[in-house]
PDB file of C-alpha atoms in Angstrom:
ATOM      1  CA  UNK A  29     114.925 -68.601 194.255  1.00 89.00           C
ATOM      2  CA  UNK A  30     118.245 -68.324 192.568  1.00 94.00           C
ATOM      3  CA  UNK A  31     118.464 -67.108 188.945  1.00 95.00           C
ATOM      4  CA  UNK A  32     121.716 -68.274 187.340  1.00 97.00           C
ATOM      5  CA  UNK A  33     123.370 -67.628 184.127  1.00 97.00           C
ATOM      6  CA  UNK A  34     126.449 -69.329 181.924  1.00 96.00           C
ATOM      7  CA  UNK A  35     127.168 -66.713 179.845  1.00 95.00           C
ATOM      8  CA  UNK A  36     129.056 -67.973 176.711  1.00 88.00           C
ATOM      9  CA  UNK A  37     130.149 -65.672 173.449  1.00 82.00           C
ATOM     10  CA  UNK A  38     126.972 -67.007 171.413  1.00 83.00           C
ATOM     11  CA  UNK A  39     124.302 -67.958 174.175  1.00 91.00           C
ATOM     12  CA  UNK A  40     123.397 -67.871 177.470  1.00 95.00           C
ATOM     13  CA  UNK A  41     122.343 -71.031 179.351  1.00 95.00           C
ATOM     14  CA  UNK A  42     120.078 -69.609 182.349  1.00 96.00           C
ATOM     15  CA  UNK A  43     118.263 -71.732 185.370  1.00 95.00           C
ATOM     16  CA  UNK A  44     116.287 -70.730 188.047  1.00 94.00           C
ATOM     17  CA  UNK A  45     117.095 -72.832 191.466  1.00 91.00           C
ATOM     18  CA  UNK A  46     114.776 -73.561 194.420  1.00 88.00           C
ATOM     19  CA  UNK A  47     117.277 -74.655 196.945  1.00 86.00           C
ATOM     20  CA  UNK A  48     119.655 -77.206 195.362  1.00 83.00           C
ATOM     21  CA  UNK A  49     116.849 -77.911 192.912  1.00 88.00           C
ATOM     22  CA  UNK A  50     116.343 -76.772 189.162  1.00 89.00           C
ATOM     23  CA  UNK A  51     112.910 -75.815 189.254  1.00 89.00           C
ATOM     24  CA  UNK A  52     113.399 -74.386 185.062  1.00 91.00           C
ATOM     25  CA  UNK A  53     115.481 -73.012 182.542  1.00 92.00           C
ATOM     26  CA  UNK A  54     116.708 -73.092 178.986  1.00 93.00           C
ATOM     27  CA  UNK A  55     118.979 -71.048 176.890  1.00 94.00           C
ATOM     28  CA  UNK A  56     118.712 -67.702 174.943  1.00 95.00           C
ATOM     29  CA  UNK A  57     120.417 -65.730 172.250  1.00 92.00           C
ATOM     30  CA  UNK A  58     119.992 -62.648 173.248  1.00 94.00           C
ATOM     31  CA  UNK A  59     120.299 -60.338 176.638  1.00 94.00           C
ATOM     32  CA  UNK A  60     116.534 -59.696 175.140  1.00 95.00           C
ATOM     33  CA  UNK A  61     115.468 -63.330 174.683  1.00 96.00           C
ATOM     34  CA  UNK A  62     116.854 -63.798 178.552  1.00 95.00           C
ATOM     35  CA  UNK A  63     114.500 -61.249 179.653  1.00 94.00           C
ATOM     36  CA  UNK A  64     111.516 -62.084 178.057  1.00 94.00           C
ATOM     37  CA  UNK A  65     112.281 -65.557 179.141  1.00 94.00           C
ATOM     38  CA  UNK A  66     113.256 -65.163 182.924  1.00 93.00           C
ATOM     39  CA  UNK A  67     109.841 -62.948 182.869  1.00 91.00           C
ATOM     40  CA  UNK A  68     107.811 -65.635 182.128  1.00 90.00           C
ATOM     41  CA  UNK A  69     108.707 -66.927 185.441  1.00 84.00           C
ATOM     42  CA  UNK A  70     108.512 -63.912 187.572  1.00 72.00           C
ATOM     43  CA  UNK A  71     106.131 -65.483 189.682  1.00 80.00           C
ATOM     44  CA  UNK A  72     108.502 -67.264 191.254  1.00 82.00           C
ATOM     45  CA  UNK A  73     109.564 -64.766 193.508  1.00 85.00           C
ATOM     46  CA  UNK A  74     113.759 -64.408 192.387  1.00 90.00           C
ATOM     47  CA  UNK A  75     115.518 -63.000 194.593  1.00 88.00           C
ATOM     48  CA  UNK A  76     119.099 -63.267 193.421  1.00 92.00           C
ATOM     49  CA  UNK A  77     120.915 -63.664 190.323  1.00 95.00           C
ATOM     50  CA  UNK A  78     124.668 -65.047 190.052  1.00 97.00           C
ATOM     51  CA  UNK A  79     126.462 -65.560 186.298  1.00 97.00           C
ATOM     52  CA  UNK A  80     130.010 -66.371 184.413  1.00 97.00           C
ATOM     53  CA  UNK A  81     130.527 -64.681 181.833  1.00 95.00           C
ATOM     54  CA  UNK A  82     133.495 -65.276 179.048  1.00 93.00           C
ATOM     55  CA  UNK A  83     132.139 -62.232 177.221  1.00 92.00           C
ATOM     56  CA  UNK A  84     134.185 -58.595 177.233  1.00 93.00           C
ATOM     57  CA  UNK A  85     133.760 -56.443 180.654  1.00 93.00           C
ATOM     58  CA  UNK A  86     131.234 -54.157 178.399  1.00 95.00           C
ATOM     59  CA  UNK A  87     128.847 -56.966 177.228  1.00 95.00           C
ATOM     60  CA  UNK A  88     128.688 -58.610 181.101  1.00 95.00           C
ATOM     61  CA  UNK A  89     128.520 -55.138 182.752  1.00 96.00           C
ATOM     62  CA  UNK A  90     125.584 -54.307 180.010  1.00 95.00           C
ATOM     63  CA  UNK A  91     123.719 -57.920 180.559  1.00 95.00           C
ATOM     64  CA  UNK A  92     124.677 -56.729 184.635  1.00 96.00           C
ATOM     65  CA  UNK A  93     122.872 -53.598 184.128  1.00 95.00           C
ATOM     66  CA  UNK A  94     119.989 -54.919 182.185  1.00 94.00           C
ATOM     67  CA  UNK A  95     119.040 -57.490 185.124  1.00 94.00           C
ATOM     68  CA  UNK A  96     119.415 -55.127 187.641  1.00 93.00           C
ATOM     69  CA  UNK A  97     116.624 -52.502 185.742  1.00 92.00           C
ATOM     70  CA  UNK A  98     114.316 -55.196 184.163  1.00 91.00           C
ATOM     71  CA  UNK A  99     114.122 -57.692 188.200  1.00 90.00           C
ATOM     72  CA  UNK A 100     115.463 -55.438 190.750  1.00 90.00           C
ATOM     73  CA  UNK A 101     118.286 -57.963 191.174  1.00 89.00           C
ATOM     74  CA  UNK A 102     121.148 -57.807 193.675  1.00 90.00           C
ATOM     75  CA  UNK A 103     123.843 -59.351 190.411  1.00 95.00           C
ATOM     76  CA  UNK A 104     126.901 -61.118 191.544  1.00 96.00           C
ATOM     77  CA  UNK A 105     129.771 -62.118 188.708  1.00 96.00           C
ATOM     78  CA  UNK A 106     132.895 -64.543 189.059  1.00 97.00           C
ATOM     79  CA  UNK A 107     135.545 -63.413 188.607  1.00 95.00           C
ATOM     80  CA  UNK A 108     139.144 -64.308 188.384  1.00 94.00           C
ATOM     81  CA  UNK A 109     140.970 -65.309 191.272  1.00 96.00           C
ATOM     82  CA  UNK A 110     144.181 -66.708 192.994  1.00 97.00           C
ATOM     83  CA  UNK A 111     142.308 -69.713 195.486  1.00 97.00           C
ATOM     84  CA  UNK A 112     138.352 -69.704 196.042  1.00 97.00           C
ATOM     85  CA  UNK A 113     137.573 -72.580 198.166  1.00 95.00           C
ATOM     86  CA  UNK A 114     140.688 -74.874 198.668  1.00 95.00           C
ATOM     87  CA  UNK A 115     141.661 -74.568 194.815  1.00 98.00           C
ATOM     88  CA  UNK A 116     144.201 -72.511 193.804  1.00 98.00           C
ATOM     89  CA  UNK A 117     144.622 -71.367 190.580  1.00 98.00           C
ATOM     90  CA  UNK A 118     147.364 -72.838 188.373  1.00 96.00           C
ATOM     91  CA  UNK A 119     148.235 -70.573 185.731  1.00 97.00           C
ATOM     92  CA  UNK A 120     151.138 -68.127 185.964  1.00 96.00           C
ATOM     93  CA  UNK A 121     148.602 -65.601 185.424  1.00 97.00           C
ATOM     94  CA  UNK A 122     145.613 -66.349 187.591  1.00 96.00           C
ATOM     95  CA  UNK A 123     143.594 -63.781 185.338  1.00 95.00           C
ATOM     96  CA  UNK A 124     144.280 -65.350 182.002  1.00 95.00           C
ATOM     97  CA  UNK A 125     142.469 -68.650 182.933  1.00 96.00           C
ATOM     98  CA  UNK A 126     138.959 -68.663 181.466  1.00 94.00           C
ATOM     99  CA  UNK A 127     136.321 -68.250 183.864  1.00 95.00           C
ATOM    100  CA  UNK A 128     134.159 -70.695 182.697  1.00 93.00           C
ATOM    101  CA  UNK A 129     137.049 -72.882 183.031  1.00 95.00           C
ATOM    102  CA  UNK A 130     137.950 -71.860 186.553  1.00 97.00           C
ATOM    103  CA  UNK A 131     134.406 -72.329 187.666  1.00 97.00           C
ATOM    104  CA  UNK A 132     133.942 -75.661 185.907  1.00 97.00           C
ATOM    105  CA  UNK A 133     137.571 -77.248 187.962  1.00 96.00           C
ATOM    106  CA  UNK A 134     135.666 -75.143 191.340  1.00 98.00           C
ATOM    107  CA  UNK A 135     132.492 -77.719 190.551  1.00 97.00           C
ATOM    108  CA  UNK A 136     134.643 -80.572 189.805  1.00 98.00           C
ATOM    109  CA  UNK A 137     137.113 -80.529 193.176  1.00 98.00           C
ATOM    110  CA  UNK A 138     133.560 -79.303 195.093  1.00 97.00           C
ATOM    111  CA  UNK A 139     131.597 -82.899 193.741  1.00 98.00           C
ATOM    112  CA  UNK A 140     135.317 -85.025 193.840  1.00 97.00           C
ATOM    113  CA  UNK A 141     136.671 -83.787 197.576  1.00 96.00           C
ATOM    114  CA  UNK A 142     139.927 -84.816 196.059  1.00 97.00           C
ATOM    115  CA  UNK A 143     141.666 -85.056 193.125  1.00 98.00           C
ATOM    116  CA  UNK A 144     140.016 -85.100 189.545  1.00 98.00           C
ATOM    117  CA  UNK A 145     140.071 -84.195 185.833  1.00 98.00           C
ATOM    118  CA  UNK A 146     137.711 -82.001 184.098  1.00 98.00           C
ATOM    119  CA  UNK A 147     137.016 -82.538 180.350  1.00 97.00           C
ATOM    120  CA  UNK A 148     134.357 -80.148 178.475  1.00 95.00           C
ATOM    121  CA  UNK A 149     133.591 -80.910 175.482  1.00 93.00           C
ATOM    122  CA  UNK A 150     132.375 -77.694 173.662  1.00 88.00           C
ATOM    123  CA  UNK A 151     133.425 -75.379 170.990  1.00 85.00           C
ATOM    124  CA  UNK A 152     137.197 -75.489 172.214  1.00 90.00           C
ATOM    125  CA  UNK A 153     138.012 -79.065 174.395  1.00 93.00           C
ATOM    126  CA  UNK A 154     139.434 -78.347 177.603  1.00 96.00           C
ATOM    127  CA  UNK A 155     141.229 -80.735 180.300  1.00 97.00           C
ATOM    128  CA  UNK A 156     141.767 -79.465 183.950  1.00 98.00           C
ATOM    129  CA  UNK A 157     143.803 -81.335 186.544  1.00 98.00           C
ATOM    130  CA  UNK A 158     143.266 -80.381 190.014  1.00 98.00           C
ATOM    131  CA  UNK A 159     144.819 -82.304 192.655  1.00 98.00           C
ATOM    132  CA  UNK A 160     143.650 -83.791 196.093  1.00 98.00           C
ATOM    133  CA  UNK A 161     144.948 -80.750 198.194  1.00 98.00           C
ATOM    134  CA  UNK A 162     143.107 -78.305 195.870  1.00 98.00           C
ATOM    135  CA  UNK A 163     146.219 -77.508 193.209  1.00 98.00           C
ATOM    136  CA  UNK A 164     144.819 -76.448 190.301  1.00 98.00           C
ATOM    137  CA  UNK A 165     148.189 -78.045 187.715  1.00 98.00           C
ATOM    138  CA  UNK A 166     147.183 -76.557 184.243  1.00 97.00           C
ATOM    139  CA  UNK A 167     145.495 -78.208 181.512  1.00 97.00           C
ATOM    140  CA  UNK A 168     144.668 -78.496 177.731  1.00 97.00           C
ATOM    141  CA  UNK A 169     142.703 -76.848 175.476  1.00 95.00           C
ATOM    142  CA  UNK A 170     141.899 -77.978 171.585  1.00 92.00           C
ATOM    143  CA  UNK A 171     139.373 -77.701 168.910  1.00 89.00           C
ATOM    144  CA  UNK A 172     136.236 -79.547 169.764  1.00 86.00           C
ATOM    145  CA  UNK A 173     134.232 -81.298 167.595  1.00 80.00           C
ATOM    146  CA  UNK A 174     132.221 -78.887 165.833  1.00 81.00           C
ATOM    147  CA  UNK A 175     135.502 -76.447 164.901  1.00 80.00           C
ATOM    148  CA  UNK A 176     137.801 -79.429 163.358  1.00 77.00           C
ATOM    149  CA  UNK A 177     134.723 -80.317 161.395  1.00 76.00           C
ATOM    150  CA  UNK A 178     133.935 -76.920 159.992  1.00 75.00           C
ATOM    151  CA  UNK A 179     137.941 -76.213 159.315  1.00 73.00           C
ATOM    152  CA  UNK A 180     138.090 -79.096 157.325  1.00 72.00           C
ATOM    153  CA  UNK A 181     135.364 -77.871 155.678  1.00 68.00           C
ATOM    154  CA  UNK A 182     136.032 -74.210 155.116  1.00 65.00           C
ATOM    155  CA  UNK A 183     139.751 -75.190 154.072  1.00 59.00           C
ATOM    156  CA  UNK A 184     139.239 -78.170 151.676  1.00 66.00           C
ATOM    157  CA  UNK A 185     137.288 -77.402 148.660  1.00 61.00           C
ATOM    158  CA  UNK A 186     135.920 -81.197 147.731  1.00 61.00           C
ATOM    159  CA  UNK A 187     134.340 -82.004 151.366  1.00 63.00           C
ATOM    160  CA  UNK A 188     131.152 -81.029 151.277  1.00 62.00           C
ATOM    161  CA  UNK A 189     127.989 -82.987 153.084  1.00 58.00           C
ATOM    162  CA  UNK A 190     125.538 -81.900 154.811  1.00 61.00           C
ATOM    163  CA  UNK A 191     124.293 -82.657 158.631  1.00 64.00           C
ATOM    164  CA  UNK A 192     121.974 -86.055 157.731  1.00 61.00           C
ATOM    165  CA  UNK A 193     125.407 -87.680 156.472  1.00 62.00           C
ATOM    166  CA  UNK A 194     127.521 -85.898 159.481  1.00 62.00           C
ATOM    167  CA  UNK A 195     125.252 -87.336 162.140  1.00 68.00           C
ATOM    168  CA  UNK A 196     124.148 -91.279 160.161  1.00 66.00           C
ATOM    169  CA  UNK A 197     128.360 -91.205 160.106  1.00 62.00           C
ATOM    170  CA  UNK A 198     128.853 -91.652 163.366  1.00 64.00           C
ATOM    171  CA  UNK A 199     126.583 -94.640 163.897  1.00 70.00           C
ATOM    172  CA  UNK A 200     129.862 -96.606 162.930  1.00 68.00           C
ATOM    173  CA  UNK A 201     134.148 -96.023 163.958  1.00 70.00           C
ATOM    174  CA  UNK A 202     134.426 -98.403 160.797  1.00 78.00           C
ATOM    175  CA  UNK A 203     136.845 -96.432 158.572  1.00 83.00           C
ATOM    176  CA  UNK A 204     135.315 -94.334 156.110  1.00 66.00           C
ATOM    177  CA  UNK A 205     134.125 -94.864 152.731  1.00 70.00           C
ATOM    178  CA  UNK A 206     132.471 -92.168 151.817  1.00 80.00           C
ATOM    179  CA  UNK A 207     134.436 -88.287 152.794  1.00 78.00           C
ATOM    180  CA  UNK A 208     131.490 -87.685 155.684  1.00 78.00           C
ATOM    181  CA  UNK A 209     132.454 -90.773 157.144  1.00 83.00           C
ATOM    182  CA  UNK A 210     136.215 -90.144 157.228  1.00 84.00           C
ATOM    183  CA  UNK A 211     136.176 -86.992 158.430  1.00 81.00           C
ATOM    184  CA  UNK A 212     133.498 -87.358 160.976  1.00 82.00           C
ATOM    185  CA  UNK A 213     134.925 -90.704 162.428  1.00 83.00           C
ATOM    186  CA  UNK A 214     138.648 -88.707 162.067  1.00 84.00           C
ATOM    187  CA  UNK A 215     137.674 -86.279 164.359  1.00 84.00           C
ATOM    188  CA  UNK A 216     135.880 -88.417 166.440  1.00 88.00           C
ATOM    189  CA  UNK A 217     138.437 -90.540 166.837  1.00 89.00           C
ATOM    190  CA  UNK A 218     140.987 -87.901 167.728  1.00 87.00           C
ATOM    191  CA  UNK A 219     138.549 -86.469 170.104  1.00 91.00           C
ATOM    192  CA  UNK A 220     138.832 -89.886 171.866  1.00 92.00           C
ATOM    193  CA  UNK A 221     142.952 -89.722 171.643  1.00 94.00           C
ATOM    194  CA  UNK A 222     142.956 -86.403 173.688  1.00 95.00           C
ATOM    195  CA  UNK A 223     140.671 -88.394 176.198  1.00 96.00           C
ATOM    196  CA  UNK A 224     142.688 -91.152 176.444  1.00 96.00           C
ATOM    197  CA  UNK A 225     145.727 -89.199 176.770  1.00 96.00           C
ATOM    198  CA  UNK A 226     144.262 -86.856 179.081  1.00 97.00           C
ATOM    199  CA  UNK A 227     143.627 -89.985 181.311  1.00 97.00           C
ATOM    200  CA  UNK A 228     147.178 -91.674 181.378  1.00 97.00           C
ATOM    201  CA  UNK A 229     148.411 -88.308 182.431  1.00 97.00           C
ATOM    202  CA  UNK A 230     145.948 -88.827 185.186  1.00 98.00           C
ATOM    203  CA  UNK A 231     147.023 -91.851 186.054  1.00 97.00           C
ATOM    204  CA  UNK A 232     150.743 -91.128 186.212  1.00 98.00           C
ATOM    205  CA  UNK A 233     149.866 -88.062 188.290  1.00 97.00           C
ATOM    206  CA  UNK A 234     147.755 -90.252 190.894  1.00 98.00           C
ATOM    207  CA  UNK A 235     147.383 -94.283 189.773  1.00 97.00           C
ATOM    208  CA  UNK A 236     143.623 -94.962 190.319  1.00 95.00           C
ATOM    209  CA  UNK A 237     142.372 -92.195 192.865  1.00 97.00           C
ATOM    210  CA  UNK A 238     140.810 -89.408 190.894  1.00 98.00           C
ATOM    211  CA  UNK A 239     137.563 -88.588 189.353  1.00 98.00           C
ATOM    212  CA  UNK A 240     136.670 -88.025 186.008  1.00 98.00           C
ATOM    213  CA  UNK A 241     133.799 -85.553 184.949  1.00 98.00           C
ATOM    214  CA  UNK A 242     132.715 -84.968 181.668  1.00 97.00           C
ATOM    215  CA  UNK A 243     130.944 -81.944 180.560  1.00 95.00           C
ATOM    216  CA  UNK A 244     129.775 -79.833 177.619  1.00 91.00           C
ATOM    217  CA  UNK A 245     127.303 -80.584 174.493  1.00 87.00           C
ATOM    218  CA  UNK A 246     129.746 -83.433 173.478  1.00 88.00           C
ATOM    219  CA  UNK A 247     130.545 -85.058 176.075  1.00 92.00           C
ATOM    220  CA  UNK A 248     128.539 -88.073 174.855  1.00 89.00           C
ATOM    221  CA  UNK A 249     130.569 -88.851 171.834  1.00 88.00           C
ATOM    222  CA  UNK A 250     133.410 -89.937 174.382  1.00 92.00           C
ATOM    223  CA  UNK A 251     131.202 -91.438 177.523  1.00 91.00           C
ATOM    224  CA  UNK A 252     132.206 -94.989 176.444  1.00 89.00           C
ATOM    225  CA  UNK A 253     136.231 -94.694 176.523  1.00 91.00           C
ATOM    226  CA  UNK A 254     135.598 -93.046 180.356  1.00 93.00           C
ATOM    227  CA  UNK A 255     132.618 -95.807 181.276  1.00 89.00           C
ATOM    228  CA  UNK A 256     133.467 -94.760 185.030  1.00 93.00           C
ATOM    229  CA  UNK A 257     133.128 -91.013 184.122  1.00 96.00           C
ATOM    230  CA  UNK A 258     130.732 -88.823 186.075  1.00 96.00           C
ATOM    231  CA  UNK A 259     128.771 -86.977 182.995  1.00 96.00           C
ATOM    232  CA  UNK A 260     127.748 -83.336 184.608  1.00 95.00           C
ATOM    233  CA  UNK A 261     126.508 -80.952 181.847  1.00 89.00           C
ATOM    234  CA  UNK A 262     125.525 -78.200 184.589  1.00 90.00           C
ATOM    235  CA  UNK A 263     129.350 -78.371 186.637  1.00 95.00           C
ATOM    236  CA  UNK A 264     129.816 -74.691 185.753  1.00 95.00           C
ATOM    237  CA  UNK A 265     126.442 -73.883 187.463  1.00 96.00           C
ATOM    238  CA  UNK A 266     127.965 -76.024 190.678  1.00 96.00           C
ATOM    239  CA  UNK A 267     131.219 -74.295 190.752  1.00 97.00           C
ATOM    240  CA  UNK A 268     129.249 -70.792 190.048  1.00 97.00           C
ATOM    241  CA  UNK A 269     127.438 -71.577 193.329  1.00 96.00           C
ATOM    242  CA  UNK A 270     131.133 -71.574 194.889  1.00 97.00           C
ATOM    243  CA  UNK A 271     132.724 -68.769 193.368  1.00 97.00           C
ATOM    244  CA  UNK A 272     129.328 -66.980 194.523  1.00 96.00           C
ATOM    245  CA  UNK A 273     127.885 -67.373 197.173  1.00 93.00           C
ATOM    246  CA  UNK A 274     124.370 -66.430 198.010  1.00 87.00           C
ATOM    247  CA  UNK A 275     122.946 -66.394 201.458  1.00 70.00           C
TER     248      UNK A 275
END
């Protein structure tokens, strides 16, 4: 058994594998709540633990450290790197590309063999564009759904509705009459933009042979203007299993 962690700024998504199977998991708030979580399982005879982390060196090393007392762990960590498996990393500066970006493209090219375009739809929306011989050529990054909302919010004194309007808004891409429904079907509908032009820059780069893979909590608002999309919400856990290997 595997024990493997997505270690974002706010939470930590965490699953325990069996093989190439899932066998539980779930997500905590604190190094704490991980514990007392992963203990509940202990039963299940872990063995190994790999993780991404896009937290500072002193939070991962502490989480690091706090595995290795609480299971006896052997703890291995992504990290940033030129080429890991075929795919080379595009930016100028391999080590300013976001690891949970770099693993997500390693779990995209690893599921595509060939060329294909990563979207994740979290906090920040990012596009990645790795090509059929492994090139890694850059991508996008934007506010995701959840950050335009709550800017428009913080910044604009007269919009103010709460989450029952936000979510019965979206039922409809109707334009607005009412401010929840214009700003939640604006944002929305930009959302969709960046897809679309995320795929005709896919298309110029390599006409109809690429994959598409959608990831991240909202990756469901946009499933219907990428019908032919592969949805994926675990793709960092399948590039983590790349960048570290476990025997």
């Amino acid at each position: 058994m595997i024990l493997e962690l997505d270690c974002g700024n706010s939470f930590i998504k965490w699953r325990v594998l069996n093989g190439n199977v899932s066998v539980c998991g779930g997500v905590a708030d604190s190094n704490a709540a991980l514990v007392s979580a992963v203990s509940a399982h202990a039963g299940l005879g872990i063995r190994g633990c790999r993780l991404v982390s896009v937290r500072s060196d002193e939070e991962t090393a502490d989480l690091i450290s706090i595995l290795e007392t609480s299971f006896g762990l052997e703890v291995l960590s992504a990290q940033p790197a030129r080429a890991v498996a075929g795919v080379r990393n595009g930016y100028d500066d391999f080590k300013r590309l976001g690891l949970d970006r770099w693993v997500a493209l390693l779990g995209g090219f690893e599921l595509a063999k060939g060329a294909c375009l990563i979207l994740d739809f979290g906090t920040a929306v990012t596009s990645d564009f790795v090509a059929a011989d492994g090139a890694h050529l850059g991508g996008f990054i934007c506010p995701g759904f959840p950050l335009m909302r709550s800017q428009l919010r913080t910044h604009t004194r007269r919009i103010r509705y709460d989450n029952v309007l936000a979510e019965q808004a979206l039922h409809s891409c109707t334009p607005g009459r009412s401010t929840a429904e214009a700003v939640e079907r604006g944002c929305l509908l930009m959302l969709r933009g960046f897809v679309i032009t995320q795929l005709q820059l896919a298309h110029e780069y390599w006409g109809d042979d690429f994959v598409v893979f959608l990831t991240g909590g909202d990756a469901g608002l946009v499933a219907d203007v990428v019908p032919d999309a592969k949805l994926v919400q675990d793709l960092v856990f399948v590039g983590l299993a790349v960048a570290c290997p476990m025997a």
